[in-house]
Amino acid sequence: MSIEKTNKEESILTPNSVTKSDNPLDEIVDIEQDLPKLLEKLLKRFNGREKEIVLLSSLGVLSSCMPNIYGYYDGHVVYPNLYILIIAPAASLKGAMNYSRPLIEKIHAFLLKNSQGNSNSKASNKRAIIKLLPANTSSAEIYAYMNSSIDGVLIFESEADTLSKMFKNDWSNYSDILRKAFHHEAMTMARKGDNVFLEVKEPKLSLVISGTPEQLKPLIISTENGLFSRFLIYSFDDITPFKDVFEKKLNIRLNDFENAGNLILELYKKLSKRTTKIQFKFTEEQEKSFFKEFTSLQSNMINNQSDELLPNMRRHGLIMFRICMIITVLRSMDSINDVTELICSEADYQTGIKIIKQSLNDLMENYTYIGDGRLSKQDDDLLFSVKENFTRQELIESGKKQNIPVRTIDDKIKQWRKKKVIIKVGHGSFKRSNK
């Protein structure tokens, strides 16, 4: 997705609506001016993909920093927790997500210090209360920490294979935990040998993960995997420019996030001390708009793309609700002690829908890059719009008729070659594979 304002007249998921230029940044109109001051300040020193990655990863981190905030979605109580997944080639800009980690580190240190300080030698087995949970953790440990950390935990991992490797072992394959925790479904674990029974009634788990497609294969085996549809996915395959590693603003960026971390700690303390929860709500007009928007998204996906991604689209509704919840809390930081409910502003609602539409658009464009070998309907139509033996230029010309930019065509060629649906037969020449 991009931090941009889309043409409201376009239907975001139809092939004809993909009107991006060859430079993915040409059409960006920043939404920074519509964000709460804290986020606006954090983003102002970034550009392009780094800015997008920092925004999404910050939202993912902050989703674990807001206790006693809730809303009703589809008749169920939901909390702000997000699953963010950044997929990109090695040595790309995805490492920018690490800037967001300091937003939660002070909360983690605060909780850990207090829980250790309250323990004694007679209660040495008392579980520490934490916020940051390592990805290389067993299923039993995840249950234990989620049981003790009632406000929830965050798994933040910039090398996705750390998480993926855990899924290869019976004792550490916690894919089912991640799927249940996304919807706060009650979880229980019993170990007869150790006489242990743990119950997590409302698990609150946030994820911010990045990695290459190869690192993520064990994590997301298939686009039909239930875990896949729970992520807000940001993916790209283009070559990013070499950056100035001695740029003076790099140190200032770190200071910005450290300072913001102090503010988030104070917000966390205020919220955690409350004896009553704060309900987040859409306005009645926003609820009607939400239904209209997602009904349209579903129709366009069925009619023009592939219905295999409908689970992603539907869960993106919940993801949007949570994004709006997070942004609204940040906008209300100064007065949070004085409210019993938070009503989403129109600016925050529009920010949420823009992020989600762009995320879904990005998901559709990169479906074969992420997926399990099958082509989306759009990709299938594009590939078979040219003869069996074709050139890059012929595919570009065919793509122009569907308003698909050159950059996207080149991405698709790379993706198709990786999936072996086409083979290279010469310079700029390809052939559809019989695979």
Short mmCIF file of C-alpha atoms in Angstrom, two decimals, residues 11-421:
data_model
loop_
_atom_site.label_atom_id
_atom_site.label_comp_id
_atom_site.label_asym_id
_atom_site.label_seq_id
_atom_site.Cartn_x
_atom_site.Cartn_y
_atom_site.Cartn_z
CA SER A 11 -13.14 1.35 -8.18
CA ILE A 12 -10.00 0.28 -6.39
CA LEU A 13 -9.95 -3.43 -7.24
CA THR A 14 -10.96 -3.42 -10.89
CA PRO A 15 -8.15 -3.88 -13.41
CA ASN A 16 -8.95 -0.53 -15.01
CA SER A 17 -8.51 1.21 -11.68
CA VAL A 18 -4.81 0.42 -11.43
CA THR A 19 -3.50 3.68 -12.81
CA LYS A 20 -0.21 3.98 -11.00
CA SER A 21 2.66 5.56 -12.87
CA ASP A 22 6.00 3.87 -13.37
CA ASN A 23 7.30 5.78 -10.37
CA PRO A 24 5.26 4.52 -7.40
CA LEU A 25 5.73 7.85 -5.64
CA ASP A 26 4.54 10.17 -8.43
CA GLU A 27 0.91 10.16 -7.36
CA ILE A 28 1.34 10.14 -3.58
CA VAL A 29 -0.54 12.81 -1.67
CA ASP A 30 0.54 12.49 1.94
CA ILE A 31 -1.99 11.66 4.61
CA GLU A 32 0.46 12.95 7.23
CA GLN A 33 -1.54 16.13 7.61
CA ASP A 34 -4.55 14.02 8.61
CA LEU A 35 -2.68 11.95 11.21
CA PRO A 36 -2.34 12.67 14.95
CA LYS A 37 0.63 14.88 15.76
CA LEU A 38 2.69 12.03 17.23
CA LEU A 39 2.54 9.97 14.02
CA GLU A 40 2.95 13.03 11.83
CA LYS A 41 6.20 13.92 13.59
CA LEU A 42 7.56 10.37 13.35
CA LEU A 43 6.89 10.15 9.62
CA LYS A 44 8.11 13.56 8.48
CA ARG A 45 11.79 12.48 8.24
CA PHE A 46 11.02 9.53 5.94
CA ASN A 47 10.16 9.27 2.27
CA GLY A 48 8.65 6.73 -0.10
CA ARG A 49 8.66 3.09 0.94
CA GLU A 50 10.46 3.82 4.20
CA LYS A 51 7.64 6.14 5.23
CA GLU A 52 5.04 3.50 4.39
CA ILE A 53 6.90 0.77 6.26
CA VAL A 54 7.40 3.00 9.31
CA LEU A 55 3.70 3.93 9.39
CA LEU A 56 2.48 0.33 9.22
CA SER A 57 5.04 -1.06 11.66
CA SER A 58 4.33 1.79 14.10
CA LEU A 59 0.61 1.04 13.97
CA GLY A 60 1.41 -2.63 14.61
CA VAL A 61 3.59 -1.81 17.62
CA LEU A 62 1.13 0.71 19.03
CA SER A 63 -1.68 -1.82 18.73
CA SER A 64 -0.16 -3.57 21.76
CA CYS A 65 0.18 -0.38 23.83
CA MET A 66 -3.46 0.51 24.46
CA PRO A 67 -5.05 -1.40 27.34
CA ASN A 68 -8.70 -0.90 28.25
CA ILE A 69 -9.61 0.24 24.73
CA TYR A 70 -12.20 -1.85 22.91
CA GLY A 71 -14.95 -1.77 20.33
CA TYR A 72 -17.75 -3.97 18.99
CA TYR A 73 -17.26 -5.54 15.58
CA ASP A 74 -19.65 -8.13 14.15
CA GLY A 75 -21.20 -8.51 17.60
CA HIS A 76 -17.89 -9.31 19.32
CA VAL A 77 -15.62 -7.32 21.59
CA VAL A 78 -12.35 -6.54 19.80
CA TYR A 79 -9.15 -4.82 20.84
CA PRO A 80 -6.62 -2.80 18.81
CA ASN A 81 -4.18 -5.66 18.06
CA LEU A 82 -2.84 -5.87 14.49
CA TYR A 83 -0.81 -8.40 12.50
CA ILE A 84 1.58 -6.57 10.13
CA LEU A 85 3.66 -8.49 7.57
CA ILE A 86 6.28 -6.83 5.35
CA ILE A 87 7.54 -8.94 2.44
CA ALA A 88 10.45 -7.70 0.34
CA PRO A 89 13.73 -8.89 -1.19
CA ALA A 90 16.92 -9.09 0.85
CA ALA A 91 18.81 -5.82 1.43
CA SER A 92 15.71 -3.72 0.71
CA LEU A 93 14.25 -0.97 2.91
CA LYS A 94 12.11 -3.30 5.03
CA GLY A 95 14.57 -2.80 7.90
CA ALA A 96 12.94 0.61 8.43
CA MET A 97 10.37 -1.22 10.58
CA ASN A 98 12.99 -1.38 13.35
CA TYR A 99 12.52 2.34 13.96
CA SER A 100 9.13 1.55 15.50
CA ARG A 101 10.41 -0.83 18.18
CA PRO A 102 11.34 1.95 20.71
CA LEU A 103 7.65 2.87 20.87
CA ILE A 104 7.07 -0.16 23.11
CA GLU A 105 10.47 -0.81 24.68
CA LYS A 106 9.89 1.50 27.66
CA ILE A 107 6.57 -0.19 28.42
CA HIS A 108 8.32 -3.55 28.25
CA ALA A 109 11.06 -2.38 30.63
CA PHE A 110 8.50 -0.84 33.00
CA LEU A 111 6.40 -4.01 33.22
CA LEU A 112 9.39 -6.32 33.51
CA LYS A 113 10.96 -4.26 36.30
CA ASN A 114 7.72 -4.07 38.29
CA SER A 115 6.93 -7.77 37.96
CA GLN A 116 10.44 -8.75 39.02
CA GLY A 117 10.37 -6.28 41.86
CA ASN A 118 7.13 -7.73 43.19
CA SER A 119 8.47 -11.28 43.19
CA ASN A 120 10.45 -12.86 46.02
CA SER A 121 12.44 -16.01 46.68
CA LYS A 122 9.32 -17.93 47.72
CA ALA A 123 7.64 -16.99 44.44
CA SER A 124 10.65 -17.38 42.20
CA ASN A 125 8.59 -19.29 39.68
CA LYS A 126 6.28 -16.34 39.16
CA ARG A 127 6.03 -15.50 35.49
CA ALA A 128 7.45 -12.10 34.50
CA ILE A 129 5.07 -9.64 32.90
CA ILE A 130 6.41 -8.45 29.58
CA LYS A 131 5.38 -6.69 26.40
CA LEU A 132 7.95 -7.92 23.87
CA LEU A 133 7.88 -11.66 23.26
CA PRO A 134 10.69 -13.29 21.23
CA ALA A 135 9.60 -15.17 18.12
CA ASN A 136 11.78 -18.16 19.04
CA THR A 137 9.47 -19.15 21.88
CA SER A 138 7.74 -22.47 22.48
CA SER A 139 3.98 -22.81 22.35
CA ALA A 140 3.90 -23.48 26.10
CA GLU A 141 5.87 -20.31 26.82
CA ILE A 142 3.54 -18.23 24.66
CA TYR A 143 0.56 -19.52 26.62
CA ALA A 144 2.32 -18.74 29.89
CA TYR A 145 3.34 -15.19 28.97
CA MET A 146 -0.05 -14.37 27.46
CA ASN A 147 -1.67 -15.71 30.62
CA SER A 148 0.42 -13.44 32.86
CA SER A 149 0.50 -10.38 30.59
CA ILE A 150 -3.20 -9.62 30.56
CA ASP A 151 -2.73 -6.47 28.46
CA GLY A 152 -1.26 -8.56 25.67
CA VAL A 153 2.14 -9.00 24.06
CA LEU A 154 3.90 -8.11 20.83
CA ILE A 155 6.04 -10.38 18.67
CA PHE A 156 8.39 -8.09 16.75
CA GLU A 157 10.71 -9.89 14.37
CA SER A 158 12.72 -8.41 11.49
CA GLU A 159 14.01 -11.82 10.36
CA ALA A 160 10.93 -13.86 9.60
CA ASP A 161 12.82 -17.15 9.38
CA THR A 162 13.24 -16.97 13.16
CA LEU A 163 9.47 -17.38 13.38
CA SER A 164 9.21 -19.74 10.42
CA LYS A 165 11.74 -22.16 11.92
CA MET A 166 9.59 -22.47 15.02
CA PHE A 167 6.71 -23.72 12.90
CA LYS A 168 8.74 -26.76 11.86
CA ASN A 169 8.65 -28.26 15.37
CA ASP A 170 5.67 -29.78 17.16
CA TRP A 171 6.62 -28.10 20.44
CA SER A 172 6.88 -24.65 18.87
CA ASN A 173 4.36 -24.62 16.02
CA TYR A 174 2.02 -21.97 17.38
CA SER A 175 0.20 -21.17 14.14
CA ASP A 176 -3.09 -22.13 15.81
CA ILE A 177 -2.34 -19.69 18.64
CA LEU A 178 -1.83 -16.86 16.15
CA ARG A 179 -5.06 -17.68 14.33
CA LYS A 180 -7.12 -17.76 17.53
CA ALA A 181 -5.50 -14.71 19.11
CA PHE A 182 -6.37 -12.53 16.11
CA HIS A 183 -10.04 -12.83 17.08
CA HIS A 184 -9.34 -13.01 20.85
CA GLU A 185 -10.70 -16.57 20.98
CA ALA A 186 -10.27 -18.30 24.36
CA MET A 187 -7.32 -20.72 24.44
CA THR A 188 -6.46 -23.50 26.89
CA MET A 189 -3.41 -25.66 27.36
CA ALA A 190 -3.08 -28.71 29.62
CA ARG A 191 0.08 -30.74 30.27
CA LYS A 192 -0.62 -33.84 32.26
CA GLY A 193 3.00 -34.64 33.06
CA ASP A 194 3.68 -31.19 34.53
CA ASN A 195 0.20 -30.84 36.07
CA VAL A 196 -0.22 -27.55 34.21
CA PHE A 197 -3.47 -26.00 33.03
CA LEU A 198 -3.50 -22.55 31.48
CA GLU A 199 -6.47 -20.62 30.15
CA VAL A 200 -6.22 -17.35 28.24
CA LYS A 201 -9.77 -16.05 28.03
CA GLU A 202 -9.15 -13.00 25.80
CA PRO A 203 -5.72 -13.33 24.19
CA LYS A 204 -4.32 -10.04 22.95
CA LEU A 205 -1.43 -10.53 20.56
CA SER A 206 0.15 -8.16 18.04
CA LEU A 207 2.65 -9.10 15.34
CA VAL A 208 5.10 -7.02 13.32
CA ILE A 209 7.09 -9.30 11.04
CA SER A 210 9.30 -8.75 8.01
CA GLY A 211 11.17 -11.09 5.73
CA THR A 212 11.86 -12.29 2.24
CA PRO A 213 9.43 -14.57 0.40
CA GLU A 214 11.72 -17.56 1.00
CA GLN A 215 11.86 -16.85 4.74
CA LEU A 216 8.09 -16.72 4.91
CA LYS A 217 7.25 -19.94 3.06
CA PRO A 218 7.00 -22.06 6.23
CA LEU A 219 4.92 -19.31 7.86
CA ILE A 220 2.44 -18.87 5.03
CA ILE A 221 2.37 -22.17 3.19
CA SER A 222 -0.60 -21.12 1.07
CA THR A 223 -2.80 -18.11 0.46
CA GLU A 224 -5.60 -20.39 1.65
CA ASN A 225 -3.88 -20.74 5.01
CA GLY A 226 -6.09 -19.12 7.66
CA LEU A 227 -3.10 -17.24 9.03
CA PHE A 228 -2.45 -15.51 5.71
CA SER A 229 -5.78 -13.69 5.73
CA ARG A 230 -5.16 -12.26 9.20
CA PHE A 231 -2.22 -10.12 8.12
CA LEU A 232 -2.13 -6.65 6.69
CA ILE A 233 0.51 -7.33 4.07
CA TYR A 234 2.90 -4.81 2.56
CA SER A 235 4.99 -6.30 -0.24
CA PHE A 236 7.22 -5.02 -2.99
CA ASP A 237 9.78 -6.42 -5.39
CA ASP A 238 11.33 -3.32 -6.94
CA ILE A 239 14.90 -2.15 -6.49
CA THR A 240 15.23 0.58 -3.90
CA PRO A 241 17.85 3.31 -4.30
CA PHE A 242 21.10 3.26 -2.35
CA LYS A 243 20.63 5.57 0.60
CA ASP A 244 23.02 7.98 2.25
CA VAL A 245 24.01 6.02 5.35
CA PHE A 246 25.73 9.07 6.85
CA GLU A 247 22.71 11.32 6.56
CA LYS A 248 22.44 13.48 9.65
CA LYS A 249 18.71 12.96 10.08
CA LEU A 250 19.21 9.23 10.81
CA ASN A 251 20.20 9.98 14.42
CA ILE A 252 17.36 12.50 14.72
CA ARG A 253 14.92 9.78 13.64
CA LEU A 254 16.05 7.55 16.49
CA ASN A 255 15.64 10.41 18.96
CA ASP A 256 12.13 11.05 17.66
CA PHE A 257 11.12 7.47 18.38
CA GLU A 258 12.81 7.43 21.77
CA ASN A 259 10.93 10.58 22.76
CA ALA A 260 7.69 9.16 21.40
CA GLY A 261 8.34 6.02 23.44
CA ASN A 262 8.22 8.13 26.61
CA LEU A 263 4.85 9.58 25.58
CA ILE A 264 3.46 6.14 24.77
CA LEU A 265 4.60 4.87 28.17
CA GLU A 266 2.65 7.67 29.86
CA LEU A 267 -0.38 6.87 27.72
CA TYR A 268 -0.08 3.20 28.66
CA LYS A 269 0.08 4.04 32.38
CA LYS A 270 -3.03 6.22 32.13
CA LEU A 271 -4.99 3.55 30.31
CA SER A 272 -3.85 0.63 32.46
CA LYS A 273 -4.87 2.44 35.67
CA ARG A 274 -8.45 2.91 34.52
CA THR A 275 -11.13 0.98 36.36
CA THR A 276 -13.45 1.23 33.35
CA LYS A 277 -12.77 0.52 29.70
CA ILE A 278 -13.17 3.03 26.88
CA GLN A 279 -15.36 2.03 23.96
CA PHE A 280 -14.36 3.08 20.45
CA LYS A 281 -17.17 3.68 17.95
CA PHE A 282 -17.82 4.67 14.37
CA THR A 283 -20.52 7.23 13.80
CA GLU A 284 -23.77 6.01 12.27
CA GLU A 285 -22.79 7.62 8.96
CA GLN A 286 -19.40 5.89 9.05
CA GLU A 287 -21.03 2.52 9.71
CA LYS A 288 -23.20 2.98 6.62
CA SER A 289 -20.20 4.08 4.57
CA PHE A 290 -18.19 1.10 5.84
CA PHE A 291 -20.89 -1.35 4.73
CA LYS A 292 -21.10 0.31 1.32
CA GLU A 293 -17.32 0.37 0.81
CA PHE A 294 -16.74 -3.28 1.69
CA THR A 295 -19.80 -4.47 -0.23
CA SER A 296 -18.30 -2.77 -3.28
CA LEU A 297 -14.84 -4.23 -2.60
CA GLN A 298 -16.30 -7.72 -2.37
CA SER A 299 -18.30 -7.34 -5.59
CA ASN A 300 -15.30 -6.06 -7.49
CA MET A 301 -13.11 -8.86 -6.19
CA ILE A 302 -15.63 -11.51 -7.23
CA ASN A 303 -16.35 -9.97 -10.63
CA ASN A 304 -12.89 -8.86 -11.67
CA GLN A 305 -10.31 -10.73 -9.65
CA SER A 306 -10.23 -13.93 -7.63
CA ASP A 307 -12.61 -14.89 -4.85
CA GLU A 308 -9.73 -16.79 -3.22
CA LEU A 309 -8.79 -13.56 -1.46
CA LEU A 310 -12.24 -12.88 -0.04
CA PRO A 311 -11.13 -13.96 3.48
CA ASN A 312 -8.40 -11.30 3.30
CA MET A 313 -10.89 -8.65 2.19
CA ARG A 314 -13.36 -9.51 4.95
CA ARG A 315 -10.73 -9.53 7.69
CA HIS A 316 -9.40 -6.24 6.34
CA GLY A 317 -12.68 -4.79 7.59
CA LEU A 318 -11.69 -5.69 11.15
CA ILE A 319 -8.14 -4.50 10.49
CA MET A 320 -9.48 -1.13 9.34
CA PHE A 321 -11.66 -0.83 12.45
CA ARG A 322 -8.58 -1.47 14.59
CA ILE A 323 -6.44 1.02 12.68
CA CYS A 324 -9.08 3.71 13.20
CA MET A 325 -9.22 2.76 16.89
CA ILE A 326 -5.45 3.22 17.29
CA ILE A 327 -5.36 6.55 15.45
CA THR A 328 -8.32 7.88 17.45
CA VAL A 329 -6.62 6.98 20.75
CA LEU A 330 -3.45 8.80 19.66
CA ARG A 331 -5.49 11.85 18.74
CA SER A 332 -7.13 11.79 22.18
CA MET A 333 -3.98 11.23 24.27
CA ASP A 334 -4.25 14.46 26.25
CA SER A 335 -7.88 13.97 27.27
CA ILE A 336 -7.93 10.17 27.58
CA ASN A 337 -8.56 10.29 31.34
CA ASP A 338 -11.76 12.28 30.87
CA VAL A 339 -13.65 10.06 28.42
CA THR A 340 -15.70 6.87 28.56
CA GLU A 341 -16.02 6.48 24.81
CA LEU A 342 -14.14 7.56 21.71
CA ILE A 343 -15.93 8.49 18.48
CA CYS A 344 -13.94 8.15 15.28
CA SER A 345 -13.43 11.45 13.48
CA GLU A 346 -14.11 11.63 9.76
CA ALA A 347 -10.42 12.30 9.12
CA ASP A 348 -9.40 9.13 10.96
CA TYR A 349 -12.10 7.09 9.22
CA GLN A 350 -10.87 8.26 5.82
CA THR A 351 -7.26 7.49 6.77
CA GLY A 352 -8.28 3.96 7.72
CA ILE A 353 -10.18 3.30 4.50
CA LYS A 354 -7.33 4.68 2.36
CA ILE A 355 -4.79 2.44 4.06
CA ILE A 356 -7.01 -0.62 3.68
CA LYS A 357 -7.88 0.04 0.03
CA GLN A 358 -4.24 0.47 -0.86
CA SER A 359 -3.31 -2.63 1.12
CA LEU A 360 -5.91 -4.70 -0.75
CA ASN A 361 -4.82 -3.21 -4.06
CA ASP A 362 -1.21 -4.07 -3.25
CA LEU A 363 -2.26 -7.57 -2.24
CA MET A 364 -4.05 -8.10 -5.55
CA GLU A 365 -1.08 -6.83 -7.55
CA ASN A 366 1.34 -9.04 -5.64
CA TYR A 367 -0.84 -12.11 -5.29
CA THR A 368 1.43 -14.38 -7.33
CA TYR A 369 4.48 -12.98 -5.50
CA ILE A 370 2.97 -13.93 -2.16
CA GLY A 371 0.86 -16.91 -3.13
CA ASP A 372 1.30 -20.59 -3.75
CA GLY A 373 1.76 -20.77 -7.49
CA ARG A 374 -1.69 -20.09 -8.86
CA LEU A 375 -2.39 -16.92 -10.77
CA SER A 376 -5.07 -14.41 -9.93
CA LYS A 377 -7.70 -13.86 -12.61
CA GLN A 378 -6.09 -10.54 -13.54
CA ASP A 379 -2.67 -12.15 -13.96
CA ASP A 380 -4.14 -15.08 -15.86
CA ASP A 381 -5.98 -12.72 -18.24
CA LEU A 382 -2.83 -10.65 -18.76
CA LEU A 383 -0.60 -13.65 -19.42
CA PHE A 384 -3.01 -15.13 -21.96
CA SER A 385 -3.59 -11.78 -23.66
CA VAL A 386 -0.30 -12.37 -25.50
CA LYS A 387 0.75 -15.32 -27.61
CA GLU A 388 2.58 -18.32 -26.12
CA ASN A 389 5.96 -16.87 -27.09
CA PHE A 390 6.01 -13.20 -26.25
CA THR A 391 8.33 -10.30 -25.54
CA ARG A 392 8.43 -7.93 -22.61
CA GLN A 393 7.35 -5.10 -24.90
CA GLU A 394 4.33 -7.06 -26.13
CA LEU A 395 3.26 -7.66 -22.53
CA ILE A 396 3.76 -3.96 -21.75
CA GLU A 397 1.55 -3.01 -24.72
CA SER A 398 -1.15 -5.44 -23.58
CA GLY A 399 -0.88 -4.13 -20.04
CA LYS A 400 -1.40 -0.56 -21.21
CA LYS A 401 -4.88 -1.52 -22.41
CA GLN A 402 -5.69 -2.47 -18.79
CA ASN A 403 -3.90 0.58 -17.36
CA ILE A 404 -1.19 -1.60 -15.80
CA PRO A 405 2.06 0.39 -15.46
CA VAL A 406 5.43 -0.80 -16.75
CA ARG A 407 6.78 -1.18 -13.21
CA THR A 408 3.98 -3.63 -12.38
CA ILE A 409 4.55 -5.57 -15.63
CA ASP A 410 8.22 -6.02 -14.74
CA ASP A 411 7.25 -7.14 -11.24
CA LYS A 412 4.86 -9.71 -12.70
CA ILE A 413 7.50 -11.07 -15.08
CA LYS A 414 9.85 -11.63 -12.13
CA GLN A 415 7.06 -13.23 -10.09
CA TRP A 416 5.96 -15.49 -12.94
CA ARG A 417 9.52 -16.63 -13.55
CA LYS A 418 9.93 -17.46 -9.88
CA LYS A 419 6.76 -19.52 -10.01
CA LYS A 420 7.89 -21.06 -13.31
CA VAL A 421 4.70 -20.16 -15.14
#
